[in-house]
Each structure stands twice: as C-alpha cells, then as structure tokens.
CSV table of C-alpha atoms and ligand atoms in Angstrom, one decimal:
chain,number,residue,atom,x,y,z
A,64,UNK,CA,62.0,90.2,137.8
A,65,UNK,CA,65.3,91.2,139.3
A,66,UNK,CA,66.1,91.4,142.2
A,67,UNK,CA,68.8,93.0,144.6
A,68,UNK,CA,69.7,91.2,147.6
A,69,UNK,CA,71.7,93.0,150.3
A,70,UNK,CA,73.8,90.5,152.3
A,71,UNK,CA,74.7,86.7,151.9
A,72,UNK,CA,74.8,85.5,155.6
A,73,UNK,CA,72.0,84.3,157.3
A,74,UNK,CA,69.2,85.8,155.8
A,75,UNK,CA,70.8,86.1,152.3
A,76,UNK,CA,71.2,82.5,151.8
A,77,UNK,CA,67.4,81.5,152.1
A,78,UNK,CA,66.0,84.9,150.8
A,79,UNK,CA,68.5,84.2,148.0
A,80,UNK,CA,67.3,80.4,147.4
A,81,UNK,CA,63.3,81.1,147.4
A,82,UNK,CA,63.4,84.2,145.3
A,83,UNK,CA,66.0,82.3,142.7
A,84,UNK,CA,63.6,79.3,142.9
A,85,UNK,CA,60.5,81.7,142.1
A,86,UNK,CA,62.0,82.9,138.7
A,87,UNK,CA,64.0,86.4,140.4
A,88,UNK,CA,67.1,87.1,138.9
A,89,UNK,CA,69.6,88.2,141.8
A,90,UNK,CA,72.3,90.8,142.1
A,91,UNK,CA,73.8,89.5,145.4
A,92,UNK,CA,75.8,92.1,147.0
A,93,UNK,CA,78.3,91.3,150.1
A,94,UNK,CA,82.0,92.3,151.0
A,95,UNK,CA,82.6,89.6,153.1
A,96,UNK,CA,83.9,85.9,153.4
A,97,UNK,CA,82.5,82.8,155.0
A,98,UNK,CA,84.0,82.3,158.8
A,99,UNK,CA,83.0,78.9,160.6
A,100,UNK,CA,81.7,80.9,163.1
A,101,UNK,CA,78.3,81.6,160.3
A,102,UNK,CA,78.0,77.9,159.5
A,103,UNK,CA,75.1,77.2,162.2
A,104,UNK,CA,73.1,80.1,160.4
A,105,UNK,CA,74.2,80.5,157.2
A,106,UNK,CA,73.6,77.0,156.1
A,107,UNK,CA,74.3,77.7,152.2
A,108,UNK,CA,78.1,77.1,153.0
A,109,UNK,CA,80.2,74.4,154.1
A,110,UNK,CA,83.7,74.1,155.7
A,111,UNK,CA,85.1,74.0,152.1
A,112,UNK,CA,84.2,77.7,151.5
A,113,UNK,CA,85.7,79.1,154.2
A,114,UNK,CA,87.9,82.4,153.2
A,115,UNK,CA,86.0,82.4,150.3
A,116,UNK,CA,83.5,85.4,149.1
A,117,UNK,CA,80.0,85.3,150.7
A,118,UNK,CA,78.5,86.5,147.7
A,119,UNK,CA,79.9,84.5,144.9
A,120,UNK,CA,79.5,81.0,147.1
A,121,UNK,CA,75.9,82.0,147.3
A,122,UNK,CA,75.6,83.0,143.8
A,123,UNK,CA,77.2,79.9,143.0
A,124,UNK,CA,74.8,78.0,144.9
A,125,UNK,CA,71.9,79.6,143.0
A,126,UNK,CA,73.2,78.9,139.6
A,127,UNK,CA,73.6,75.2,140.7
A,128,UNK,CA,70.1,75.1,141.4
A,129,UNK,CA,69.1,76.3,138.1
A,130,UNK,CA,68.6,80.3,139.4
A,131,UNK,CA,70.1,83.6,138.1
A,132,UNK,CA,72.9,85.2,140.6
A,133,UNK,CA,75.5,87.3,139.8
A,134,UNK,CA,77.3,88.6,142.8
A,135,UNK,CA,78.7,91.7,143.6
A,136,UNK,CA,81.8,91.4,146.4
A,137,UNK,CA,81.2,94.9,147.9
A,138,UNK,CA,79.3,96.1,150.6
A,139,UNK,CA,76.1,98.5,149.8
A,140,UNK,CA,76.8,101.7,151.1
A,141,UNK,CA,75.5,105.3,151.1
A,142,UNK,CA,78.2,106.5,149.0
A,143,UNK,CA,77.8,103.4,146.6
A,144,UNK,CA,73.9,103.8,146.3
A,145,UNK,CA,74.6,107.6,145.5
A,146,UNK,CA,76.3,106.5,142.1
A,147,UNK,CA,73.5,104.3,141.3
A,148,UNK,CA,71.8,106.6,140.0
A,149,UNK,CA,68.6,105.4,138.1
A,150,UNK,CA,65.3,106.4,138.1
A,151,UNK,CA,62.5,103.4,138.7
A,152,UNK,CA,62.9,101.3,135.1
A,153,UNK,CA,66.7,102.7,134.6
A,154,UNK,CA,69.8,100.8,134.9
A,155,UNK,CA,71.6,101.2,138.5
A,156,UNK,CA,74.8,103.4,137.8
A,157,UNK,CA,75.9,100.7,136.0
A,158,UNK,CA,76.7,98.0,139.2
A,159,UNK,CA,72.7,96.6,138.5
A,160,UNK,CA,72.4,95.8,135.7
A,161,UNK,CA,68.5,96.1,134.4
A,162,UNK,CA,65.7,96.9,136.4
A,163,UNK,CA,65.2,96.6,139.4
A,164,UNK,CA,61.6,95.3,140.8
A,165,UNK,CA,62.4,94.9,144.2
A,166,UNK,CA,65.5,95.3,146.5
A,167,UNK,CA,65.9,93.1,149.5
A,168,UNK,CA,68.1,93.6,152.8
A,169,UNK,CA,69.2,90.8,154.9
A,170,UNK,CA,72.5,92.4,156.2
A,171,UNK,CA,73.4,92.9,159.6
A,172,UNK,CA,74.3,96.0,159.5
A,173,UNK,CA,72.0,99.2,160.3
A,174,UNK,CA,73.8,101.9,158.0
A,175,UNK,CA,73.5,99.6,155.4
A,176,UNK,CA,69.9,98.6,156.3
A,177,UNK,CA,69.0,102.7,156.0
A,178,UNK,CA,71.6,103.0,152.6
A,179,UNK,CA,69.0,100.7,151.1
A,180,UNK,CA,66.1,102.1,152.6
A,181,UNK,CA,66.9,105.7,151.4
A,182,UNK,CA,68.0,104.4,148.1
A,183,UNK,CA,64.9,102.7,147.5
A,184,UNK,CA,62.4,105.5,148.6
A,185,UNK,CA,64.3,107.9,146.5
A,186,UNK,CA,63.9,106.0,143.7
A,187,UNK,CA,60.5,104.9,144.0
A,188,UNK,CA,61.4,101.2,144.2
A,189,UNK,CA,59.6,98.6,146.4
A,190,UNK,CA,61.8,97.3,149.3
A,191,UNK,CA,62.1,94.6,152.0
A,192,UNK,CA,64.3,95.4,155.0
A,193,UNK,CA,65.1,92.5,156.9
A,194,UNK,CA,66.8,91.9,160.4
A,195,UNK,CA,67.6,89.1,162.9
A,196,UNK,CA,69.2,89.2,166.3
A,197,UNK,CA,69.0,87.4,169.2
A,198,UNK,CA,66.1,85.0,169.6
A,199,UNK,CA,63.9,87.2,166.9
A,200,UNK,CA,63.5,89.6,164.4
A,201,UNK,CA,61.4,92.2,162.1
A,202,UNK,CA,60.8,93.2,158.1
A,203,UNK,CA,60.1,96.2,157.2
A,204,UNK,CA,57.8,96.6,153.8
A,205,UNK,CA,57.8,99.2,151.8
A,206,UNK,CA,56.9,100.8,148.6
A,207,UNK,CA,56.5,104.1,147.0
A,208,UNK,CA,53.4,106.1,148.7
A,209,UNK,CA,53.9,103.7,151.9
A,210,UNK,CA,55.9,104.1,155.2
A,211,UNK,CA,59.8,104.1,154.7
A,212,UNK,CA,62.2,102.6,156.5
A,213,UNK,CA,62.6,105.9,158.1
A,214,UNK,CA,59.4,106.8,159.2
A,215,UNK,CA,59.5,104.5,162.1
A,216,UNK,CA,63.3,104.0,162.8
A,217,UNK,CA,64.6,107.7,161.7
A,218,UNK,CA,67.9,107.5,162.3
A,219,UNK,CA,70.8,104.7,162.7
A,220,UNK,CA,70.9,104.1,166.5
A,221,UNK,CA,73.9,105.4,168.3
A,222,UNK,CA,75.1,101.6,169.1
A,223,UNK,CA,73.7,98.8,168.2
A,224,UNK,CA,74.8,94.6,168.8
A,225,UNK,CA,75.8,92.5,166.2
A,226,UNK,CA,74.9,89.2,165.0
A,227,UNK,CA,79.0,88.6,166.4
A,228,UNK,CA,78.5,90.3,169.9
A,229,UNK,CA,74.9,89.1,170.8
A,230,UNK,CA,74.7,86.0,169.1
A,231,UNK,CA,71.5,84.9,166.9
A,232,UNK,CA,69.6,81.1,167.5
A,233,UNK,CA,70.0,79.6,164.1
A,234,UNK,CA,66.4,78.8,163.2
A,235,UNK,CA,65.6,82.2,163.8
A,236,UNK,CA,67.4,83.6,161.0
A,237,UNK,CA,65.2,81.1,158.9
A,238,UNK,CA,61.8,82.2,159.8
A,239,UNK,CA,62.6,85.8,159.3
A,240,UNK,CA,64.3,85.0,156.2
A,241,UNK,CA,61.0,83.5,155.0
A,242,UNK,CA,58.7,86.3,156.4
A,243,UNK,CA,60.9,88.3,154.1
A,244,UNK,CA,60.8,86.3,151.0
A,245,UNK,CA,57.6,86.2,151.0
A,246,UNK,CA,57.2,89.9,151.3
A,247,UNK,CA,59.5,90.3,148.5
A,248,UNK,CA,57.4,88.1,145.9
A,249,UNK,CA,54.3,89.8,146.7
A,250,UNK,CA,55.9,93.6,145.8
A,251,UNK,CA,57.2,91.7,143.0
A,252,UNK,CA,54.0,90.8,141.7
A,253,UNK,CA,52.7,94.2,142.4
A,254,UNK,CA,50.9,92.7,145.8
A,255,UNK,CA,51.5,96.3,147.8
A,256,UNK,CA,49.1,94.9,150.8
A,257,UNK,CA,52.0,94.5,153.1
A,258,UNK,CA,53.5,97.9,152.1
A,259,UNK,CA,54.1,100.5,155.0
A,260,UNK,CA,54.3,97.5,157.8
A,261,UNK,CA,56.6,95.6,159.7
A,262,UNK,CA,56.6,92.0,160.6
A,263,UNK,CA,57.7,91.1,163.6
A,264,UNK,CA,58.6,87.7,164.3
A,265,UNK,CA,60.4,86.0,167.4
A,266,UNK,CA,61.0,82.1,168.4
A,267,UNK,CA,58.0,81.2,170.2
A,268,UNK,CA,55.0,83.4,168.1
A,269,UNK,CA,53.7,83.3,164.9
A,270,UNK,CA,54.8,86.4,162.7
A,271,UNK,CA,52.3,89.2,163.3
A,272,UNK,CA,52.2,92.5,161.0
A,273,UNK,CA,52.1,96.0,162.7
A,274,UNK,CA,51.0,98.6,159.9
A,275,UNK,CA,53.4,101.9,160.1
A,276,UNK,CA,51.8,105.2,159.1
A,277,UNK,CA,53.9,107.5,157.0
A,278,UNK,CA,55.7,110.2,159.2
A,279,UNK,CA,55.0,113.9,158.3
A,280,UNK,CA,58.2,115.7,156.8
A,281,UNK,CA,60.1,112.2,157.2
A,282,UNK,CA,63.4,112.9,155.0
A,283,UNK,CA,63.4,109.8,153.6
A,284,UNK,CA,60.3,109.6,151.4
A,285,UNK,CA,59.0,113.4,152.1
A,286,UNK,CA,60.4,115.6,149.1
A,287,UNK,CA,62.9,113.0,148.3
A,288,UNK,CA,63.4,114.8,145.1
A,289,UNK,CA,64.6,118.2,146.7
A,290,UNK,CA,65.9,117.6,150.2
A,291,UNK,CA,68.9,115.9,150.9
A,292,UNK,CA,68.9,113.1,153.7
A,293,UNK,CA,70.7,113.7,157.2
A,294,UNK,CA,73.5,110.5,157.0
A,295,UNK,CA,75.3,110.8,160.6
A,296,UNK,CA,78.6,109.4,161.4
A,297,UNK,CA,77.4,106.3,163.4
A,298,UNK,CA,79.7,103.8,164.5
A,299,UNK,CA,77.6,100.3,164.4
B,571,LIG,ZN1,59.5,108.0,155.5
C-alpha cells in the first residue's frame, strides 16, 4: 500500500513510523526544517538535524528502520494537488508516484488540511485528517460515499492558532497521532467502519468517535466531478 503523508512534525513522525512499520510505502510531503523549538513533540529528531529538511530526516528515519519513505520537500497545497491529477488507481501528476491507497494529514495547517481533503474526495481516495492543538485534538475519516472533510468544517476558519502561538502538550500529539494511524490501516485494508466520523481525543479521556452525516450540496464530495470548489483567501 502507499501511502501519502501530509506533514513531518508532530503527528508525521509517529503516523510515519507505524504505517512504515505495517508494510505502507510513504510519500512524506513537508516544506519545512527542524527548529528546537519541535524537539518536545516531534521526537523523530535530534539536535543534530536542526536546519535540516523535516521530510527527508523523517524519511531517513523510516528507511533506517527498514520502511519505504521517499520525501517530498514541499508543502501540499491547493495549487499543487490541482496538478496531481489522477483518477483513483492513476499516478499523481507525476509528484506520487503509484497508487495511492490512502492519504494522511498531520500538518498544522488548515488550508492544507482542506487541500487534502478536497483532493482526496475528488478523487475518490480514502483519507485521514489529523490535528493537534493545545491539550487535545480530532481525526477526521473519510472515504468515497462518506462525510468529507467539508461537510462538517466547510470552510477554512477566518483565524485560526498555531501549534507556534498556542502551544501543544507533547504527549498529546502522540495519542492523536495513533488514533490516526490506526484509522489509516483500517481504510487501507478496505475497513471503511470509521469512514464519515471524527475522533476526538483530548489529555484526560479516552478517544471517542462522533459519526458525521454527509452534508446535502457540500462542494466537496457533492458533484465533485462538475462543480468547482469555493478556495477563499484565508490567512492561517
Ligand atoms: Zn462533503
């Protein structure tokens, strides 16, 4: 199975680890480099990678472990997803190569979370949206026929706090990082039971799954052929 992971930070590095370590083959996307200020989250790197590429550290990290990770040192973006332009079992305009069975987003970024999302539903390809802030978190599951992404969230919110700004306990990052690998297996395996649901997960409960209906005329997995989705200029 391949598998594209979305981000290399805090969620990355464990989502990365336990789907290398179940037989995926990654495609680690990221655009940025390892600052000490990640090292009590992002325990895949060290002092000694500091300044150096998120994604090819992490890649690197898989490979030593035996795993399949090639990395990608850009970020996933709306324009980007746009040229990857493969159907479900095609090759992803050339940046992915191979199928793609599921694709997974840890980043902390919402444009980026909904660049996935959208890309995913228009393609018909299962996907895991992951997020952490603060002293919790939430995944969103999805796969064709299911809830999107934007059913429940719609839009990119006006303003929204950073992992930088608002800070996130480390261990968190962990136990929604696993909440999210597991999710990912289980579309990977063709287990759609958690599809059209979020998990939501915070430091003092166990994980608990909210099922999401699909939303009526939602633009990203209503007519996704013929109607072109609403991307606003959102500063995040
Ligand atoms: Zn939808």
């Amino acid at each position: 199975m391949h598998v594209v992971l979305v981000g290399a930070g805090g969620l990355g590095g464990p989502l990365a680890l336990a789907l290398a370590a179940a037989g995926a083959e990654l495609t680690i996307y990221d655009d940025d480099v390892v600052d000490a200020s990640n090292l009590h989250r992002q325990l895949q790197f060290t002092l000694d990678d500091l300044g150096q590429p998120k994604a090819e550290v992490l890649a690197q990290a898989v490979r030593r472990r035996g795993g399949a990770a090639k990395a990608r040192l850009q970020r996933w973006t709306a324009e980007l997803a746009r040229g990857a332009s493969a159907p479900k079992g095609g090759n992803v305009g050339g940046d992915v190569d191979g199928d793609v069975s599921v694709i997974v987003d840890g980043s902390d970024d919402p444009l980026t979370k909904f660049a996935v999302a959208d890309w995913a539903a228009q393609r018909r390809i299962p996907s895991v949206v992951a997020g952490a802030l603060g002293l919790g978190g939430n995944v969103f599951v999805s796969a064709p026929g299911a809830a999107c992404f934007r059913c429940l969230f719609e839009n990119p919110p006006q303003e929204a706090a950073s992992c930088a700004q608002a800070g996130v306990l480390g261990p968190v990052v962990a136990a929604v990082a696993a909440v999210a690998a597991r999710a990912a297996l289980g579309l990977a395996a063709g287990d759609f039971s958690d599809a059209g649901s979020i998990w939501v997960i915070d430091a003092w409960q166990a994980p608990r799954r909210v099922p999401v209906l699909p939303r009526p005329g939602c633009p990203g997995c209503s007519d996704s052929s013929t109607r072109p989705l609403q991307t606003p200029a959102v500063v995040a």
